[in-house]
PDB file of C-alpha atoms in Angstrom:
ATOM      1  CA  UNK A   1     -15.879 -31.636   0.189  1.00  0.00           C
ATOM      2  CA  UNK A   2     -18.627 -33.630  -1.516  1.00  0.00           C
ATOM      3  CA  UNK A   3     -16.348 -36.676  -1.623  1.00  0.00           C
ATOM      4  CA  UNK A   4     -15.453 -36.176   2.044  1.00  0.00           C
ATOM      5  CA  UNK A   5     -19.149 -35.996   2.942  1.00  0.00           C
ATOM      6  CA  UNK A   6     -19.779 -39.308   1.158  1.00  0.00           C
ATOM      7  CA  UNK A   7     -16.836 -40.945   2.981  1.00  0.00           C
ATOM      8  CA  UNK A   8     -18.243 -39.711   6.317  1.00  0.00           C
ATOM      9  CA  UNK A   9     -21.735 -40.947   5.384  1.00  0.00           C
ATOM     10  CA  UNK A  10     -23.203 -37.460   5.594  1.00  0.00           C
ATOM     11  CA  UNK A  11     -26.464 -37.873   3.705  1.00  0.00           C
ATOM     12  CA  UNK A  12     -29.374 -35.648   2.787  1.00  0.00           C
ATOM     13  CA  UNK A  13     -31.664 -34.918   5.734  1.00  0.00           C
ATOM     14  CA  UNK A  14     -34.679 -32.765   6.679  1.00  0.00           C
ATOM     15  CA  UNK A  15     -32.538 -29.800   7.824  1.00  0.00           C
ATOM     16  CA  UNK A  16     -30.726 -29.771   4.501  1.00  0.00           C
ATOM     17  CA  UNK A  17     -34.047 -29.938   2.661  1.00  0.00           C
ATOM     18  CA  UNK A  18     -35.251 -26.912   4.637  1.00  0.00           C
ATOM     19  CA  UNK A  19     -32.129 -24.994   3.548  1.00  0.00           C
ATOM     20  CA  UNK A  20     -32.760 -25.912  -0.091  1.00  0.00           C
ATOM     21  CA  UNK A  21     -36.449 -24.982   0.136  1.00  0.00           C
ATOM     22  CA  UNK A  22     -35.625 -21.663   1.794  1.00  0.00           C
ATOM     23  CA  UNK A  23     -33.120 -20.760  -0.939  1.00  0.00           C
ATOM     24  CA  UNK A  24     -35.562 -21.723  -3.679  1.00  0.00           C
ATOM     25  CA  UNK A  25     -38.303 -19.632  -2.018  1.00  0.00           C
ATOM     26  CA  UNK A  26     -35.943 -16.644  -1.889  1.00  0.00           C
ATOM     27  CA  UNK A  27     -35.073 -17.187  -5.555  1.00  0.00           C
ATOM     28  CA  UNK A  28     -38.772 -17.322  -6.466  1.00  0.00           C
ATOM     29  CA  UNK A  29     -39.371 -14.055  -4.586  1.00  0.00           C
ATOM     30  CA  UNK A  30     -36.534 -12.291  -6.435  1.00  0.00           C
ATOM     31  CA  UNK A  31     -37.722 -13.691  -9.775  1.00  0.00           C
ATOM     32  CA  UNK A  32     -41.269 -12.466  -9.125  1.00  0.00           C
ATOM     33  CA  UNK A  33     -40.103  -8.962  -8.156  1.00  0.00           C
ATOM     34  CA  UNK A  34     -38.023  -8.886 -11.365  1.00  0.00           C
ATOM     35  CA  UNK A  35     -41.115  -9.867 -13.373  1.00  0.00           C
ATOM     36  CA  UNK A  36     -39.595 -13.166 -14.538  1.00  0.00           C
ATOM     37  CA  UNK A  37     -40.185 -16.865 -14.080  1.00  0.00           C
ATOM     38  CA  UNK A  38     -37.671 -18.802 -11.933  1.00  0.00           C
ATOM     39  CA  UNK A  39     -36.241 -20.376 -15.118  1.00  0.00           C
ATOM     40  CA  UNK A  40     -35.768 -16.961 -16.779  1.00  0.00           C
ATOM     41  CA  UNK A  41     -34.291 -15.438 -13.622  1.00  0.00           C
ATOM     42  CA  UNK A  42     -31.773 -18.275 -13.172  1.00  0.00           C
ATOM     43  CA  UNK A  43     -30.675 -17.930 -16.808  1.00  0.00           C
ATOM     44  CA  UNK A  44     -30.219 -14.185 -16.290  1.00  0.00           C
ATOM     45  CA  UNK A  45     -28.018 -14.817 -13.220  1.00  0.00           C
ATOM     46  CA  UNK A  46     -25.977 -17.817 -14.372  1.00  0.00           C
ATOM     47  CA  UNK A  47     -26.181 -17.974 -18.159  1.00  0.00           C
ATOM     48  CA  UNK A  48     -28.277 -19.598 -20.842  1.00  0.00           C
ATOM     49  CA  UNK A  49     -27.300 -23.195 -19.987  1.00  0.00           C
ATOM     50  CA  UNK A  50     -28.573 -22.989 -16.396  1.00  0.00           C
ATOM     51  CA  UNK A  51     -31.890 -24.662 -15.578  1.00  0.00           C
ATOM     52  CA  UNK A  52     -33.860 -24.933 -12.336  1.00  0.00           C
ATOM     53  CA  UNK A  53     -32.983 -28.656 -12.179  1.00  0.00           C
ATOM     54  CA  UNK A  54     -29.234 -28.045 -12.608  1.00  0.00           C
ATOM     55  CA  UNK A  55     -29.363 -25.176 -10.103  1.00  0.00           C
ATOM     56  CA  UNK A  56     -31.080 -27.390  -7.503  1.00  0.00           C
ATOM     57  CA  UNK A  57     -28.484 -30.133  -8.069  1.00  0.00           C
ATOM     58  CA  UNK A  58     -25.597 -27.700  -7.543  1.00  0.00           C
ATOM     59  CA  UNK A  59     -27.330 -26.226  -4.501  1.00  0.00           C
ATOM     60  CA  UNK A  60     -27.839 -29.701  -3.020  1.00  0.00           C
ATOM     61  CA  UNK A  61     -24.131 -30.514  -3.500  1.00  0.00           C
ATOM     62  CA  UNK A  62     -23.189 -27.185  -1.915  1.00  0.00           C
ATOM     63  CA  UNK A  63     -25.391 -27.781   1.128  1.00  0.00           C
ATOM     64  CA  UNK A  64     -23.991 -31.303   1.712  1.00  0.00           C
ATOM     65  CA  UNK A  65     -20.443 -29.984   1.261  1.00  0.00           C
ATOM     66  CA  UNK A  66     -21.002 -27.145   3.751  1.00  0.00           C
ATOM     67  CA  UNK A  67     -22.396 -29.588   6.349  1.00  0.00           C
ATOM     68  CA  UNK A  68     -19.338 -31.822   5.922  1.00  0.00           C
ATOM     69  CA  UNK A  69     -17.055 -28.778   6.189  1.00  0.00           C
ATOM     70  CA  UNK A  70     -18.712 -27.693   9.457  1.00  0.00           C
ATOM     71  CA  UNK A  71     -18.592 -31.268  10.790  1.00  0.00           C
ATOM     72  CA  UNK A  72     -14.863 -31.391   9.980  1.00  0.00           C
ATOM     73  CA  UNK A  73     -14.174 -28.008  11.614  1.00  0.00           C
ATOM     74  CA  UNK A  74     -16.064 -29.085  14.754  1.00  0.00           C
ATOM     75  CA  UNK A  75     -14.014 -32.310  14.942  1.00  0.00           C
ATOM     76  CA  UNK A  76     -10.631 -30.535  15.063  1.00  0.00           C
ATOM     77  CA  UNK A  77      -8.908 -30.621  18.428  1.00  0.00           C
ATOM     78  CA  UNK A  78      -5.604 -29.026  19.392  1.00  0.00           C
ATOM     79  CA  UNK A  79      -4.018 -27.607  22.498  1.00  0.00           C
ATOM     80  CA  UNK A  80      -3.013 -23.987  23.052  1.00  0.00           C
ATOM     81  CA  UNK A  81       0.614 -25.177  22.877  1.00  0.00           C
ATOM     82  CA  UNK A  82       0.050 -26.811  19.473  1.00  0.00           C
ATOM     83  CA  UNK A  83      -1.668 -23.663  18.220  1.00  0.00           C
ATOM     84  CA  UNK A  84       1.189 -21.468  19.471  1.00  0.00           C
ATOM     85  CA  UNK A  85       3.782 -23.783  17.845  1.00  0.00           C
ATOM     86  CA  UNK A  86       1.913 -23.609  14.519  1.00  0.00           C
ATOM     87  CA  UNK A  87       1.725 -19.824  14.805  1.00  0.00           C
ATOM     88  CA  UNK A  88       5.480 -19.552  15.484  1.00  0.00           C
ATOM     89  CA  UNK A  89       6.196 -21.628  12.350  1.00  0.00           C
ATOM     90  CA  UNK A  90       3.700 -19.716  10.169  1.00  0.00           C
ATOM     91  CA  UNK A  91       3.654 -16.140  11.490  1.00  0.00           C
ATOM     92  CA  UNK A  92       3.244 -14.571   8.057  1.00  0.00           C
ATOM     93  CA  UNK A  93      -0.077 -16.381   7.614  1.00  0.00           C
ATOM     94  CA  UNK A  94      -1.489 -14.789  10.767  1.00  0.00           C
ATOM     95  CA  UNK A  95       0.246 -11.465  11.365  1.00  0.00           C
ATOM     96  CA  UNK A  96      -0.812  -8.127   9.977  1.00  0.00           C
ATOM     97  CA  UNK A  97       1.405  -5.073   9.561  1.00  0.00           C
ATOM     98  CA  UNK A  98       0.841  -1.339   9.725  1.00  0.00           C
ATOM     99  CA  UNK A  99       2.990   0.427   7.146  1.00  0.00           C
ATOM    100  CA  UNK A 100       2.920   3.218   4.608  1.00  0.00           C
ATOM    101  CA  UNK A 101       3.888   2.783   0.989  1.00  0.00           C
ATOM    102  CA  UNK A 102       4.439   5.053  -1.964  1.00  0.00           C
ATOM    103  CA  UNK A 103       4.570   3.173  -5.260  1.00  0.00           C
ATOM    104  CA  UNK A 104       6.548   4.839  -8.054  1.00  0.00           C
ATOM    105  CA  UNK A 105       5.728   3.502 -11.513  1.00  0.00           C
ATOM    106  CA  UNK A 106       8.795   3.303 -13.699  1.00  0.00           C
ATOM    107  CA  UNK A 107       8.114   1.412 -16.946  1.00  0.00           C
ATOM    108  CA  UNK A 108      10.249   3.148 -19.605  1.00  0.00           C
ATOM    109  CA  UNK A 109      11.361   5.872 -17.168  1.00  0.00           C
ATOM    110  CA  UNK A 110      12.693   3.615 -14.400  1.00  0.00           C
ATOM    111  CA  UNK A 111      15.572   5.964 -13.533  1.00  0.00           C
ATOM    112  CA  UNK A 112      13.139   8.855 -13.162  1.00  0.00           C
ATOM    113  CA  UNK A 113      11.100   6.748 -10.717  1.00  0.00           C
ATOM    114  CA  UNK A 114      14.257   5.799  -8.779  1.00  0.00           C
ATOM    115  CA  UNK A 115      15.343   9.433  -8.536  1.00  0.00           C
ATOM    116  CA  UNK A 116      11.870  10.517  -7.420  1.00  0.00           C
ATOM    117  CA  UNK A 117      11.700   7.740  -4.823  1.00  0.00           C
ATOM    118  CA  UNK A 118      15.117   8.661  -3.431  1.00  0.00           C
ATOM    119  CA  UNK A 119      14.128  12.344  -3.229  1.00  0.00           C
ATOM    120  CA  UNK A 120      10.862  11.543  -1.437  1.00  0.00           C
ATOM    121  CA  UNK A 121      12.702   9.231   0.970  1.00  0.00           C
ATOM    122  CA  UNK A 122      14.966  12.100   2.012  1.00  0.00           C
ATOM    123  CA  UNK A 123      11.929  14.370   2.398  1.00  0.00           C
ATOM    124  CA  UNK A 124      10.187  11.780   4.594  1.00  0.00           C
ATOM    125  CA  UNK A 125      13.317  11.307   6.702  1.00  0.00           C
ATOM    126  CA  UNK A 126      13.349  15.057   7.331  1.00  0.00           C
ATOM    127  CA  UNK A 127       9.892  14.785   8.930  1.00  0.00           C
ATOM    128  CA  UNK A 128       7.464  15.494   6.083  1.00  0.00           C
ATOM    129  CA  UNK A 129       4.423  13.184   6.078  1.00  0.00           C
ATOM    130  CA  UNK A 130       4.708  10.522   3.326  1.00  0.00           C
ATOM    131  CA  UNK A 131       1.258  11.312   1.938  1.00  0.00           C
ATOM    132  CA  UNK A 132       2.211  14.980   1.563  1.00  0.00           C
ATOM    133  CA  UNK A 133       5.642  14.132   0.114  1.00  0.00           C
ATOM    134  CA  UNK A 134       4.074  11.864  -2.531  1.00  0.00           C
ATOM    135  CA  UNK A 135       1.787  14.650  -3.815  1.00  0.00           C
ATOM    136  CA  UNK A 136       4.733  16.355  -5.528  1.00  0.00           C
ATOM    137  CA  UNK A 137       5.066  13.290  -7.804  1.00  0.00           C
ATOM    138  CA  UNK A 138       1.346  12.572  -8.374  1.00  0.00           C
ATOM    139  CA  UNK A 139       1.877  11.605 -11.997  1.00  0.00           C
ATOM    140  CA  UNK A 140       4.074   8.612 -11.094  1.00  0.00           C
ATOM    141  CA  UNK A 141       3.506   8.066  -7.342  1.00  0.00           C
ATOM    142  CA  UNK A 142       0.620   6.474  -5.451  1.00  0.00           C
ATOM    143  CA  UNK A 143       0.385   6.669  -1.648  1.00  0.00           C
ATOM    144  CA  UNK A 144      -1.263   3.962   0.464  1.00  0.00           C
ATOM    145  CA  UNK A 145      -1.391   3.126   4.167  1.00  0.00           C
ATOM    146  CA  UNK A 146      -2.337  -0.491   4.962  1.00  0.00           C
ATOM    147  CA  UNK A 147      -3.017  -0.560   8.711  1.00  0.00           C
ATOM    148  CA  UNK A 148      -3.693  -4.305   8.717  1.00  0.00           C
ATOM    149  CA  UNK A 149      -1.719  -5.365   5.656  1.00  0.00           C
ATOM    150  CA  UNK A 150      -1.254  -9.076   5.042  1.00  0.00           C
ATOM    151  CA  UNK A 151       1.765 -10.931   3.688  1.00  0.00           C
ATOM    152  CA  UNK A 152       1.595 -11.671  -0.039  1.00  0.00           C
ATOM    153  CA  UNK A 153       5.199 -12.673  -0.729  1.00  0.00           C
ATOM    154  CA  UNK A 154       5.890  -9.751  -3.059  1.00  0.00           C
ATOM    155  CA  UNK A 155       9.005  -7.612  -2.652  1.00  0.00           C
ATOM    156  CA  UNK A 156       7.223  -5.007  -0.506  1.00  0.00           C
ATOM    157  CA  UNK A 157       5.676  -7.398   2.013  1.00  0.00           C
ATOM    158  CA  UNK A 158       8.851  -9.489   2.204  1.00  0.00           C
ATOM    159  CA  UNK A 159      10.587  -6.377   3.502  1.00  0.00           C
ATOM    160  CA  UNK A 160       7.690  -5.337   5.766  1.00  0.00           C
ATOM    161  CA  UNK A 161       7.366  -8.798   7.358  1.00  0.00           C
ATOM    162  CA  UNK A 162      11.097  -9.349   7.868  1.00  0.00           C
ATOM    163  CA  UNK A 163      11.685 -10.271  11.530  1.00  0.00           C
ATOM    164  CA  UNK A 164      14.341  -7.554  11.856  1.00  0.00           C
ATOM    165  CA  UNK A 165      11.887  -4.692  11.117  1.00  0.00           C
ATOM    166  CA  UNK A 166      11.729  -1.917  13.712  1.00  0.00           C
ATOM    167  CA  UNK A 167       9.159   0.898  13.972  1.00  0.00           C
ATOM    168  CA  UNK A 168      10.266   3.803  11.791  1.00  0.00           C
ATOM    169  CA  UNK A 169      12.381   1.700   9.382  1.00  0.00           C
ATOM    170  CA  UNK A 170      12.305   3.046   5.813  1.00  0.00           C
ATOM    171  CA  UNK A 171      13.481   1.474   2.585  1.00  0.00           C
ATOM    172  CA  UNK A 172      13.313   1.717  -1.182  1.00  0.00           C
ATOM    173  CA  UNK A 173      12.425  -1.672  -2.638  1.00  0.00           C
ATOM    174  CA  UNK A 174      12.551  -2.333  -6.374  1.00  0.00           C
ATOM    175  CA  UNK A 175      10.127  -4.763  -7.992  1.00  0.00           C
ATOM    176  CA  UNK A 176      10.195  -4.987 -11.779  1.00  0.00           C
ATOM    177  CA  UNK A 177       9.208  -1.578 -13.118  1.00  0.00           C
ATOM    178  CA  UNK A 178       8.008  -0.249  -9.754  1.00  0.00           C
ATOM    179  CA  UNK A 179       9.865   1.242  -6.806  1.00  0.00           C
ATOM    180  CA  UNK A 180       8.292   1.074  -3.352  1.00  0.00           C
ATOM    181  CA  UNK A 181       9.127   3.579  -0.643  1.00  0.00           C
ATOM    182  CA  UNK A 182       8.183   1.746   2.552  1.00  0.00           C
ATOM    183  CA  UNK A 183       7.818   3.010   6.117  1.00  0.00           C
ATOM    184  CA  UNK A 184       7.287   0.315   8.751  1.00  0.00           C
ATOM    185  CA  UNK A 185       5.208   1.037  11.851  1.00  0.00           C
ATOM    186  CA  UNK A 186       4.250  -2.227  13.550  1.00  0.00           C
ATOM    187  CA  UNK A 187       3.416  -5.897  13.211  1.00  0.00           C
ATOM    188  CA  UNK A 188       0.927  -7.853  15.298  1.00  0.00           C
ATOM    189  CA  UNK A 189      -0.802 -11.183  15.454  1.00  0.00           C
ATOM    190  CA  UNK A 190      -4.200 -11.340  13.827  1.00  0.00           C
ATOM    191  CA  UNK A 191      -6.027 -13.583  16.295  1.00  0.00           C
ATOM    192  CA  UNK A 192      -9.191 -13.496  14.216  1.00  0.00           C
ATOM    193  CA  UNK A 193      -7.570 -15.649  11.501  1.00  0.00           C
ATOM    194  CA  UNK A 194      -8.004 -18.953  13.323  1.00  0.00           C
TER     195      UNK A 194
END
């Protein structure tokens, strides 16, 4: 970002100086309330090699970089059609999913975890709430309910974010020494993630 700012001839100006001064004033206030000098306070926060001069230099770079970043963001132009096309090609980067998951830790007792997961799956299919069903296996099972879960590429989210998923789908997914009991509810576009 600093290099980009230099290429775009974004140079230090009065507004940036005001930002730096404001941050340094805030730092001085915190240092005073902690009963320390600015130099002592900065060392406490960032380590023994940090000085006021180095801190100001880093802060200056950060301010210039953030101005370049905002300038770049403001310069981007795209149509609704282009945005929709990008979304269609990258749905997993934008969508969130509502699902329940019970993680069974296997380690040395992987078969025990598999058996427990299979038993809980049958219990859930019979209408028992997953959270309640997991309680019977508290020592090896952990219940969670991501309502806006994001895609991470692990075995669980690969299954959850598969395009064929339908509300109510259940599955046991193995990943190393863990078994996931998954119950899919819904998937939707996260419009906030622009």
